[in-house]
Amino acid sequence: MIIHKLHLPLSNSDISRLKPGDKVLISGTIYTARDQAHKRLIAMIDNGEVLPFDLSQSALFYCGPSPKAEGKVCGAIGPTTSSRMDGLTLPLLENGLKVMIGKGERSDQICERIKAHGAVYLTAVGGISAVLSRSIVSCETFLWPELGAEAVHIMHVIDLPCYVSVV
Amino acid sequence: MRIVSRETIHRAICDAIREITFNNDPAVITGINQALATEKNELVADVLASISTNNTIAPEDQIPLCQDTGSTIIIADIGSEVIIPGACLQEIADQAAAEAQCSIPLRASIVSEPLFDRANTGTNSPVILHINQVKGDKLQLQIAQKGGGAENMSFLIMFPPTTPLQTLKDTIVSRIIETGSRACPPLIVGIGIGGNFERCAYLAKAALFEPLGREHPDTRYAELEQGILDEINAKGSGAQGMGGNLTALAVHIIYEPCHIASLPVAVNLQCHAHRHTHIVI
Ligand code: SF4
């Protein structure tokens, strides 16, 4: 198993070295987005608005963290099922999205688009929140706090363990 | 008659929720560790190792086993001698779940209406409560946290009663394999057979909470459980769909009488974060 230590944003040459089944320890700034956040981001794109963060410079993590207990850096962190985002991914790829982190298989059509855009889909293991949480340096609500777990959170991570699924 | 106070039940539910948030079923922990000890494939071993580590450090770090702290499911067997003065069980359970959500804290994962607003209740309640009245003076509660991923991959089929056993097995196995990694395998598979449309779904859920490794009292069903388990694991989908021969840790069947025209079968999937406990009050 090849292990890559990578820092966001990923360059095209970073991505070109990845193969399905490789392990990636990812560091940098990532944003969480689930179903509702995707809908809102796409509505912004449709309205011609500028997105509140640069999709090409970070990663989207399909994740709805649990709330932090007092004195903790973050709550429980982990991937949700990516296929729910399949119908909502194309406009984001077209707007520069390079790295997605989630769990599970994706539709053939989205896999093909991910490859065509030179992007990468990483999977994280589901149900290992305590392990993943040890990689989180900070986690704050970034956009739409009214969405609770479905809000966009900004996270700084060090060596978040993932595997290359589609590239 | 035996009086059980609202406070006693409330406290017991709160404590149980806290316990299962951080502590996986010990039989699942053992199953994962055993598979890890013999796994040759580096990638699969890496996945199993991360699940094993998570089971150890979640209670140490007091970080929930999974960020999807689920819906709270309670199956209550209320003894016919038990009286709970001044409150109904649903109310007690909802308040306990809300308290647990706030104090642990848990993720608020419940929306009050499924189709239009999907507004979050903010309290991770209501609890999904099943009540059975049984003989005796005890109140028994099966309490579980059920995540959305595995629940979404569950299914129910109304088979014709003459369906050959092999067809039934093949259908169940292929439907489970199709779910890939979305239900977070290694899985526990709960199967309800018989009853009717809604009853078999309940039986499938109840089957998840039977102790892992228990033997089915009817040898025909014991064989069927083992057959389905072997066929699932022979497909090589494995932990998190990464390969290997541990896609499922156990298959549990519960059956009940049913209509002459029906053969209802429900399959409820449980991920490796098998958060449940059984308490007797
Ligand atoms: S299926 Fe289970 S382990 Fe996977 S994300 Fe959902 S609750 Fe967590």
Short mmCIF file of C-alpha atoms and ligand atoms in Angstrom, two decimals:
data_model
loop_
_atom_site.label_atom_id
_atom_site.label_comp_id
_atom_site.label_asym_id
_atom_site.label_seq_id
_atom_site.Cartn_x
_atom_site.Cartn_y
_atom_site.Cartn_z
CA MET A 1 0.00 0.00 0.00
CA ILE A 2 1.44 3.35 -1.06
CA ILE A 3 0.98 6.18 1.46
CA HIS A 4 1.00 9.81 0.27
CA LYS A 5 1.33 12.70 2.70
CA LEU A 6 -0.35 15.62 0.96
CA HIS A 7 -1.06 19.24 1.79
CA LEU A 8 -4.07 21.09 0.42
CA PRO A 9 -4.54 22.58 -2.09
CA LEU A 10 -3.56 19.62 -4.25
CA SER A 11 -1.72 20.41 -7.46
CA ASN A 12 -2.41 18.61 -10.70
CA SER A 13 0.85 16.72 -10.27
CA ASP A 14 -0.17 15.66 -6.72
CA ILE A 15 -3.39 14.24 -8.14
CA SER A 16 -1.70 12.61 -11.12
CA ARG A 17 0.43 10.48 -8.77
CA LEU A 18 -2.58 8.98 -6.98
CA LYS A 19 -3.92 5.50 -7.75
CA PRO A 20 -7.10 3.87 -6.46
CA GLY A 21 -6.30 1.97 -3.25
CA ASP A 22 -3.47 4.31 -2.19
CA LYS A 23 -3.67 5.80 1.27
CA VAL A 24 -3.55 9.57 1.65
CA LEU A 25 -2.79 11.50 4.83
CA ILE A 26 -4.22 14.88 4.06
CA SER A 27 -3.43 18.16 5.79
CA GLY A 28 -4.76 21.68 5.36
CA THR A 29 -8.13 23.40 5.28
CA ILE A 30 -11.28 21.49 4.44
CA TYR A 31 -14.95 22.42 4.40
CA THR A 32 -17.82 20.13 5.31
CA ALA A 33 -20.90 20.02 3.08
CA ARG A 34 -23.80 17.60 3.09
CA ASP A 35 -27.06 17.54 1.11
CA GLN A 36 -28.52 20.87 2.26
CA ALA A 37 -25.25 22.79 1.98
CA HIS A 38 -24.82 21.41 -1.54
CA LYS A 39 -28.26 22.69 -2.48
CA ARG A 40 -27.39 26.13 -1.19
CA LEU A 41 -23.99 26.26 -2.90
CA ILE A 42 -25.61 25.30 -6.18
CA ALA A 43 -28.32 27.93 -5.73
CA MET A 44 -25.51 30.51 -5.34
CA ILE A 45 -23.86 29.29 -8.53
CA ASP A 46 -27.21 29.43 -10.36
CA ASN A 47 -27.71 33.01 -9.16
CA GLY A 48 -24.27 34.01 -10.39
CA GLU A 49 -23.02 34.72 -6.85
CA VAL A 50 -19.39 34.33 -5.82
CA LEU A 51 -18.97 31.27 -3.60
CA PRO A 52 -17.82 32.02 -0.04
CA PHE A 53 -14.72 29.82 -0.40
CA ASP A 54 -12.53 28.72 -3.27
CA LEU A 55 -13.48 25.15 -4.22
CA SER A 56 -10.15 24.62 -5.99
CA GLN A 57 -8.02 25.44 -2.94
CA SER A 58 -9.41 23.02 -0.37
CA ALA A 59 -11.47 19.86 -0.11
CA LEU A 60 -15.16 19.18 0.43
CA PHE A 61 -15.79 16.68 3.19
CA TYR A 62 -19.23 15.05 3.13
CA CYS A 63 -19.60 15.21 6.89
CA GLY A 64 -21.99 16.43 9.54
CA PRO A 65 -19.93 16.64 12.73
CA SER A 66 -21.49 16.05 16.11
CA PRO A 67 -21.30 19.04 18.47
CA LYS A 68 -18.14 19.62 20.53
CA ALA A 69 -18.18 18.67 24.17
CA GLU A 70 -16.78 21.34 26.46
CA GLY A 71 -13.02 21.63 26.26
CA LYS A 72 -12.72 19.59 23.06
CA VAL A 73 -11.31 20.73 19.72
CA CYS A 74 -14.14 19.06 17.83
CA GLY A 75 -16.95 16.58 18.16
CA ALA A 76 -17.18 13.31 16.28
CA ILE A 77 -16.05 13.54 12.66
CA GLY A 78 -16.69 11.14 9.82
CA PRO A 79 -17.88 10.71 6.25
CA THR A 80 -21.48 10.37 5.15
CA THR A 81 -22.65 8.45 2.06
CA SER A 82 -21.29 10.23 -1.01
CA SER A 83 -23.80 8.89 -3.54
CA ARG A 84 -26.43 11.22 -2.07
CA MET A 85 -24.30 14.08 -3.41
CA ASP A 86 -23.92 12.57 -6.92
CA GLY A 87 -26.78 14.63 -8.38
CA LEU A 88 -25.31 17.77 -6.80
CA THR A 89 -21.63 17.41 -7.67
CA LEU A 90 -21.35 18.41 -11.33
CA PRO A 91 -21.86 22.18 -10.86
CA LEU A 92 -19.20 22.15 -8.15
CA LEU A 93 -16.70 20.29 -10.35
CA GLU A 94 -17.41 22.86 -13.05
CA ASN A 95 -16.57 25.56 -10.50
CA GLY A 96 -13.17 24.19 -9.61
CA LEU A 97 -13.82 21.48 -7.00
CA LYS A 98 -10.76 19.22 -6.90
CA VAL A 99 -11.03 17.03 -3.80
CA MET A 100 -14.03 15.26 -2.29
CA ILE A 101 -13.96 13.09 0.82
CA GLY A 102 -16.86 10.79 1.68
CA LYS A 103 -17.80 7.16 1.93
CA GLY A 104 -19.07 4.62 -0.52
CA GLU A 105 -19.29 4.19 -4.25
CA ARG A 106 -20.40 6.91 -6.65
CA SER A 107 -22.38 6.76 -9.88
CA ASP A 108 -20.55 5.89 -13.10
CA GLN A 109 -21.44 9.28 -14.52
CA ILE A 110 -19.90 11.16 -11.58
CA CYS A 111 -16.78 8.96 -11.61
CA GLU A 112 -16.31 9.83 -15.25
CA ARG A 113 -16.75 13.57 -14.57
CA ILE A 114 -14.34 13.45 -11.61
CA LYS A 115 -11.69 11.98 -13.91
CA ALA A 116 -12.49 14.41 -16.74
CA HIS A 117 -12.00 17.38 -14.37
CA GLY A 118 -8.72 16.04 -13.00
CA ALA A 119 -10.29 15.85 -9.55
CA VAL A 120 -10.06 13.10 -6.95
CA TYR A 121 -12.61 11.34 -4.75
CA LEU A 122 -11.20 10.02 -1.49
CA THR A 123 -13.00 7.73 0.92
CA ALA A 124 -12.62 7.86 4.66
CA VAL A 125 -13.65 4.90 6.81
CA GLY A 126 -17.14 5.31 8.23
CA GLY A 127 -17.71 4.86 11.93
CA ILE A 128 -14.20 5.71 13.15
CA SER A 129 -14.92 9.17 14.48
CA ALA A 130 -12.57 9.01 17.43
CA VAL A 131 -9.67 8.10 15.11
CA LEU A 132 -10.49 10.83 12.59
CA SER A 133 -11.10 13.39 15.31
CA ARG A 134 -7.47 13.03 16.42
CA SER A 135 -6.48 14.57 13.05
CA ILE A 136 -8.58 17.68 13.59
CA VAL A 137 -6.79 20.81 14.76
CA SER A 138 -9.83 23.08 14.67
CA CYS A 139 -13.46 22.91 13.62
CA GLU A 140 -15.81 25.89 13.47
CA THR A 141 -19.14 26.60 11.82
CA PHE A 142 -18.38 28.61 8.68
CA LEU A 143 -21.71 29.11 6.88
CA TRP A 144 -25.41 28.68 7.61
CA PRO A 145 -25.35 27.80 11.32
CA GLU A 146 -29.11 27.32 11.17
CA LEU A 147 -28.43 24.05 9.34
CA GLY A 148 -26.83 22.55 12.46
CA ALA A 149 -24.86 19.43 11.51
CA GLU A 150 -25.66 20.20 7.87
CA ALA A 151 -23.97 23.62 8.03
CA VAL A 152 -20.64 24.23 6.31
CA HIS A 153 -17.86 23.82 8.88
CA ILE A 154 -14.26 24.85 8.31
CA MET A 155 -11.68 22.41 9.62
CA HIS A 156 -7.92 22.45 9.82
CA VAL A 157 -6.64 18.91 9.67
CA ILE A 158 -3.30 17.17 9.96
CA ASP A 159 -2.80 13.76 8.39
CA LEU A 160 -6.48 12.92 8.01
CA PRO A 161 -6.43 9.29 6.82
CA CYS A 162 -8.28 8.57 3.54
CA TYR A 163 -8.00 6.19 0.60
CA VAL A 164 -8.04 7.06 -3.09
CA SER A 165 -11.26 5.81 -4.66
CA VAL A 166 -11.72 7.66 -7.98
CA VAL A 167 -9.03 9.63 -9.76
CA MET B 1 -48.24 -4.49 41.03
CA ARG B 2 -44.85 -2.79 40.93
CA ILE B 3 -44.40 0.93 40.69
CA VAL B 4 -41.47 2.19 38.61
CA SER B 5 -40.92 5.91 38.78
CA ARG B 6 -40.53 8.19 35.82
CA GLU B 7 -37.19 9.38 37.23
CA THR B 8 -35.78 5.85 37.43
CA ILE B 9 -36.58 5.19 33.78
CA HIS B 10 -35.38 8.61 32.67
CA ARG B 11 -32.03 8.16 34.43
CA ALA B 12 -31.60 4.61 33.11
CA ILE B 13 -32.20 5.72 29.52
CA CYS B 14 -29.82 8.71 29.82
CA ASP B 15 -27.08 6.50 31.29
CA ALA B 16 -27.59 3.84 28.61
CA ILE B 17 -27.36 6.39 25.79
CA ARG B 18 -24.12 7.77 27.24
CA GLU B 19 -22.69 4.27 27.54
CA ILE B 20 -23.43 3.19 23.96
CA THR B 21 -22.28 6.48 22.43
CA PHE B 22 -18.67 5.61 23.29
CA ASN B 23 -18.64 1.83 23.72
CA ASN B 24 -19.14 -0.63 20.89
CA ASP B 25 -20.71 -4.06 21.42
CA PRO B 26 -17.87 -6.17 22.92
CA ALA B 27 -18.67 -9.05 20.54
CA VAL B 28 -18.16 -6.71 17.55
CA ILE B 29 -14.85 -5.53 19.02
CA THR B 30 -13.71 -9.15 19.34
CA GLY B 31 -14.91 -10.02 15.82
CA ILE B 32 -13.00 -7.10 14.29
CA ASN B 33 -9.84 -7.89 16.25
CA GLN B 34 -9.93 -11.55 15.26
CA ALA B 35 -10.32 -10.67 11.58
CA LEU B 36 -7.47 -8.17 11.88
CA ALA B 37 -5.16 -10.78 13.37
CA THR B 38 -5.40 -12.98 10.29
CA GLU B 39 -5.88 -10.43 7.50
CA LYS B 40 -3.13 -10.63 4.88
CA ASN B 41 -4.21 -7.79 2.59
CA GLU B 42 -2.48 -4.59 3.72
CA LEU B 43 -5.31 -2.24 2.74
CA VAL B 44 -8.04 -4.34 4.39
CA ALA B 45 -5.89 -4.75 7.51
CA ASP B 46 -5.41 -0.97 7.61
CA VAL B 47 -9.20 -0.45 7.55
CA LEU B 48 -9.80 -3.10 10.22
CA ALA B 49 -7.02 -1.63 12.35
CA SER B 50 -8.61 1.81 12.20
CA ILE B 51 -11.96 0.36 13.31
CA SER B 52 -10.23 -1.55 16.10
CA THR B 53 -8.36 1.56 17.25
CA ASN B 54 -11.57 3.54 17.17
CA ASN B 55 -13.24 1.03 19.46
CA THR B 56 -10.40 1.53 21.95
CA ILE B 57 -9.98 5.29 21.84
CA ALA B 58 -13.62 6.44 21.59
CA PRO B 59 -14.21 5.78 25.31
CA GLU B 60 -10.73 7.14 26.21
CA ASP B 61 -11.15 10.37 24.26
CA GLN B 62 -14.89 10.57 25.00
CA ILE B 63 -15.55 11.08 21.29
CA PRO B 64 -18.62 9.23 19.95
CA LEU B 65 -17.83 6.04 18.00
CA CYS B 66 -19.46 7.66 14.97
CA GLN B 67 -20.48 11.22 14.21
CA ASP B 68 -23.88 9.89 13.21
CA THR B 69 -25.15 9.36 16.72
CA GLY B 70 -28.29 8.15 15.09
CA SER B 71 -31.94 7.92 15.92
CA THR B 72 -32.57 6.50 19.35
CA ILE B 73 -34.46 3.23 19.10
CA ILE B 74 -36.07 1.67 22.16
CA ILE B 75 -37.82 -1.67 22.29
CA ALA B 76 -39.65 -1.81 25.60
CA ASP B 77 -41.03 -5.01 27.11
CA ILE B 78 -43.29 -3.84 29.88
CA GLY B 79 -44.30 -6.41 32.45
CA SER B 80 -48.04 -6.58 33.03
CA GLU B 81 -47.40 -5.87 36.73
CA VAL B 82 -45.49 -2.65 36.07
CA ILE B 83 -47.08 0.73 36.66
CA ILE B 84 -45.41 4.00 35.67
CA PRO B 85 -47.38 6.69 37.46
CA GLY B 86 -48.01 10.03 35.83
CA ALA B 87 -46.15 9.68 32.53
CA CYS B 88 -46.18 7.70 29.33
CA LEU B 89 -43.05 5.94 28.15
CA GLN B 90 -42.80 7.95 24.90
CA GLU B 91 -42.64 11.18 26.87
CA ILE B 92 -40.01 9.82 29.25
CA ALA B 93 -37.91 8.46 26.38
CA ASP B 94 -38.10 11.69 24.37
CA GLN B 95 -37.04 13.77 27.37
CA ALA B 96 -34.18 11.40 28.16
CA ALA B 97 -32.98 11.47 24.53
CA ALA B 98 -33.13 15.27 24.52
CA GLU B 99 -31.15 15.44 27.75
CA ALA B 100 -28.54 13.02 26.39
CA GLN B 101 -28.31 15.02 23.15
CA CYS B 102 -27.57 18.18 25.07
CA SER B 103 -25.30 16.84 27.79
CA ILE B 104 -23.05 14.38 25.92
CA PRO B 105 -23.52 16.11 23.32
CA LEU B 106 -24.97 14.09 20.44
CA ARG B 107 -25.67 15.19 16.89
CA ALA B 108 -29.21 16.44 16.38
CA SER B 109 -30.13 14.19 13.45
CA ILE B 110 -33.93 14.17 13.49
CA VAL B 111 -36.15 16.36 11.30
CA SER B 112 -39.71 16.97 12.41
CA GLU B 113 -41.25 16.56 8.97
CA PRO B 114 -39.69 14.46 6.21
CA LEU B 115 -40.71 16.04 2.91
CA PHE B 116 -41.08 19.80 2.81
CA ASP B 117 -39.32 21.73 5.60
CA ARG B 118 -37.11 18.99 7.05
CA ALA B 119 -36.66 21.27 10.07
CA ASN B 120 -34.40 19.75 12.71
CA THR B 121 -36.08 19.10 16.04
CA GLY B 122 -32.79 20.13 17.66
CA THR B 123 -33.20 17.53 20.42
CA ASN B 124 -32.50 14.29 18.57
CA SER B 125 -35.97 13.20 19.55
CA PRO B 126 -38.57 11.78 19.19
CA VAL B 127 -37.31 8.34 20.02
CA ILE B 128 -38.57 5.46 17.90
CA LEU B 129 -40.31 3.40 20.55
CA HIS B 130 -41.79 -0.07 20.24
CA ILE B 131 -43.81 -1.27 23.19
CA ASN B 132 -44.60 -4.91 23.93
CA GLN B 133 -46.59 -5.96 26.93
CA VAL B 134 -45.23 -9.14 28.51
CA LYS B 135 -45.92 -11.06 31.71
CA GLY B 136 -44.06 -10.15 34.87
CA ASP B 137 -43.00 -7.18 36.95
CA LYS B 138 -39.92 -6.03 35.04
CA LEU B 139 -39.40 -3.27 32.51
CA GLN B 140 -36.85 -4.37 29.89
CA LEU B 141 -35.43 -1.87 27.45
CA GLN B 142 -33.34 -2.50 24.34
CA ILE B 143 -31.75 0.86 23.62
CA ALA B 144 -29.85 1.56 20.43
CA GLN B 145 -28.40 4.36 18.35
CA LYS B 146 -29.08 3.65 14.69
CA GLY B 147 -27.22 5.64 12.04
CA GLY B 148 -28.77 6.69 8.76
CA GLY B 149 -26.28 5.02 6.41
CA ALA B 150 -27.04 1.42 7.30
CA GLU B 151 -30.73 2.12 7.81
CA ASN B 152 -30.99 3.57 4.29
CA MET B 153 -29.61 0.34 2.81
CA SER B 154 -32.24 -1.84 4.50
CA PHE B 155 -35.11 -3.37 2.48
CA LEU B 156 -38.38 -5.29 2.60
CA ILE B 157 -39.70 -7.76 0.04
CA MET B 158 -43.11 -9.46 -0.08
CA PHE B 159 -42.10 -12.80 -1.62
CA PRO B 160 -44.60 -15.31 -3.03
CA PRO B 161 -44.88 -18.07 -0.39
CA THR B 162 -43.69 -20.71 -2.89
CA THR B 163 -40.37 -18.94 -3.48
CA PRO B 164 -37.56 -21.52 -3.43
CA LEU B 165 -35.24 -21.11 -0.45
CA GLN B 166 -32.23 -20.62 -2.73
CA THR B 167 -33.98 -17.74 -4.56
CA LEU B 168 -34.75 -16.12 -1.24
CA LYS B 169 -31.14 -16.49 -0.13
CA ASP B 170 -29.71 -15.26 -3.43
CA THR B 171 -31.98 -12.20 -3.42
CA ILE B 172 -31.04 -11.26 0.13
CA VAL B 173 -27.32 -11.80 -0.46
CA SER B 174 -27.16 -9.88 -3.74
CA ARG B 175 -29.17 -6.96 -2.31
CA ILE B 176 -26.75 -6.76 0.62
CA ILE B 177 -23.67 -6.97 -1.60
CA GLU B 178 -25.09 -4.19 -3.81
CA THR B 179 -24.98 -1.83 -0.81
CA GLY B 180 -21.17 -1.96 -1.06
CA SER B 181 -19.59 0.18 1.60
CA ARG B 182 -22.57 2.45 2.14
CA ALA B 183 -23.82 0.64 5.23
CA CYS B 184 -20.30 0.65 6.74
CA PRO B 185 -19.49 -3.07 6.82
CA PRO B 186 -18.61 -5.32 8.64
CA LEU B 187 -22.35 -5.60 9.09
CA ILE B 188 -24.78 -7.28 11.40
CA VAL B 189 -27.77 -8.43 9.36
CA GLY B 190 -31.19 -8.56 11.01
CA ILE B 191 -33.83 -10.50 9.07
CA GLY B 192 -37.52 -10.60 9.91
CA ILE B 193 -39.53 -13.32 8.20
CA GLY B 194 -43.30 -13.61 8.47
CA GLY B 195 -45.75 -11.45 10.37
CA ASN B 196 -47.00 -8.97 7.79
CA PHE B 197 -45.72 -5.87 6.02
CA GLU B 198 -44.91 -3.76 9.07
CA ARG B 199 -44.35 -6.61 11.49
CA CYS B 200 -41.47 -8.17 9.56
CA ALA B 201 -39.66 -4.84 9.52
CA TYR B 202 -39.97 -4.69 13.29
CA LEU B 203 -38.71 -8.28 13.59
CA ALA B 204 -35.69 -7.42 11.45
CA LYS B 205 -34.86 -4.55 13.78
CA ALA B 206 -35.33 -6.69 16.89
CA ALA B 207 -33.08 -9.37 15.37
CA LEU B 208 -30.17 -6.90 15.30
CA PHE B 209 -30.16 -6.73 19.07
CA GLU B 210 -29.92 -10.45 19.70
CA PRO B 211 -26.50 -11.30 21.16
CA LEU B 212 -23.85 -11.97 18.51
CA GLY B 213 -22.99 -15.63 18.36
CA ARG B 214 -26.29 -16.78 19.86
CA GLU B 215 -27.66 -19.95 18.32
CA HIS B 216 -31.05 -19.94 16.67
CA PRO B 217 -33.30 -22.36 18.57
CA ASP B 218 -34.69 -23.79 15.30
CA THR B 219 -31.88 -25.66 13.52
CA ARG B 220 -33.38 -24.97 10.06
CA TYR B 221 -33.14 -21.24 10.73
CA ALA B 222 -29.71 -21.64 12.30
CA GLU B 223 -28.57 -23.26 9.07
CA LEU B 224 -30.19 -20.55 6.99
CA GLU B 225 -28.45 -17.83 9.04
CA GLN B 226 -25.09 -19.54 8.59
CA GLY B 227 -25.75 -20.10 4.87
CA ILE B 228 -26.58 -16.45 4.26
CA LEU B 229 -23.58 -15.32 6.32
CA ASP B 230 -21.20 -17.60 4.41
CA GLU B 231 -22.57 -16.50 1.04
CA ILE B 232 -22.26 -12.80 1.93
CA ASN B 233 -18.68 -13.25 3.09
CA ALA B 234 -17.76 -15.41 0.09
CA LYS B 235 -18.41 -12.44 -2.21
CA GLY B 236 -15.26 -10.70 -0.98
CA SER B 237 -16.75 -7.23 -0.59
CA GLY B 238 -15.28 -6.90 2.89
CA ALA B 239 -14.82 -4.20 5.52
CA GLN B 240 -15.89 -0.84 4.06
CA GLY B 241 -16.11 -2.54 0.67
CA MET B 242 -12.29 -2.70 0.55
CA GLY B 243 -12.17 -6.48 0.05
CA GLY B 244 -11.56 -9.46 2.30
CA ASN B 245 -13.91 -11.99 3.80
CA LEU B 246 -15.50 -10.02 6.61
CA THR B 247 -18.49 -8.25 5.05
CA ALA B 248 -20.79 -9.44 7.81
CA LEU B 249 -20.16 -10.52 11.39
CA ALA B 250 -23.53 -12.15 11.98
CA VAL B 251 -26.94 -12.88 10.48
CA HIS B 252 -29.88 -13.09 12.89
CA ILE B 253 -33.35 -14.22 11.85
CA ILE B 254 -36.57 -13.86 13.79
CA TYR B 255 -39.68 -15.47 12.33
CA GLU B 256 -43.37 -15.25 13.17
CA PRO B 257 -46.62 -16.73 11.83
CA CYS B 258 -47.99 -15.12 8.68
CA HIS B 259 -50.90 -15.15 6.21
CA ILE B 260 -51.24 -18.14 3.82
CA ALA B 261 -50.76 -15.79 0.85
CA SER B 262 -47.65 -14.06 2.17
CA LEU B 263 -43.96 -14.46 2.78
CA PRO B 264 -42.80 -11.07 4.04
CA VAL B 265 -39.05 -10.67 4.45
CA ALA B 266 -37.35 -7.57 5.83
CA VAL B 267 -33.63 -7.03 6.09
CA ASN B 268 -32.30 -4.38 8.45
CA LEU B 269 -28.60 -3.64 8.22
CA GLN B 270 -26.43 -2.59 11.12
CA CYS B 271 -22.99 -1.08 10.67
CA HIS B 272 -19.93 -2.03 12.73
CA ALA B 273 -20.70 0.84 15.11
CA HIS B 274 -23.17 -1.45 16.87
CA ARG B 275 -24.36 0.77 19.66
CA HIS B 276 -26.97 -0.97 21.75
CA THR B 277 -27.62 -2.17 25.24
CA HIS B 278 -30.22 -4.11 27.16
CA ILE B 279 -31.34 -2.95 30.57
CA VAL B 280 -33.77 -4.46 33.05
CA ILE B 281 -35.51 -2.25 35.57
S1 SF4 C 1 -23.52 3.55 8.80
FE1 SF4 C 1 -22.93 3.44 10.97
S2 SF4 C 1 -20.70 3.65 11.03
FE2 SF4 C 1 -21.42 4.30 9.01
S3 SF4 C 1 -21.63 6.51 9.20
FE3 SF4 C 1 -23.65 5.61 9.60
S4 SF4 C 1 -23.72 5.31 11.82
FE4 SF4 C 1 -21.60 5.69 11.28
#
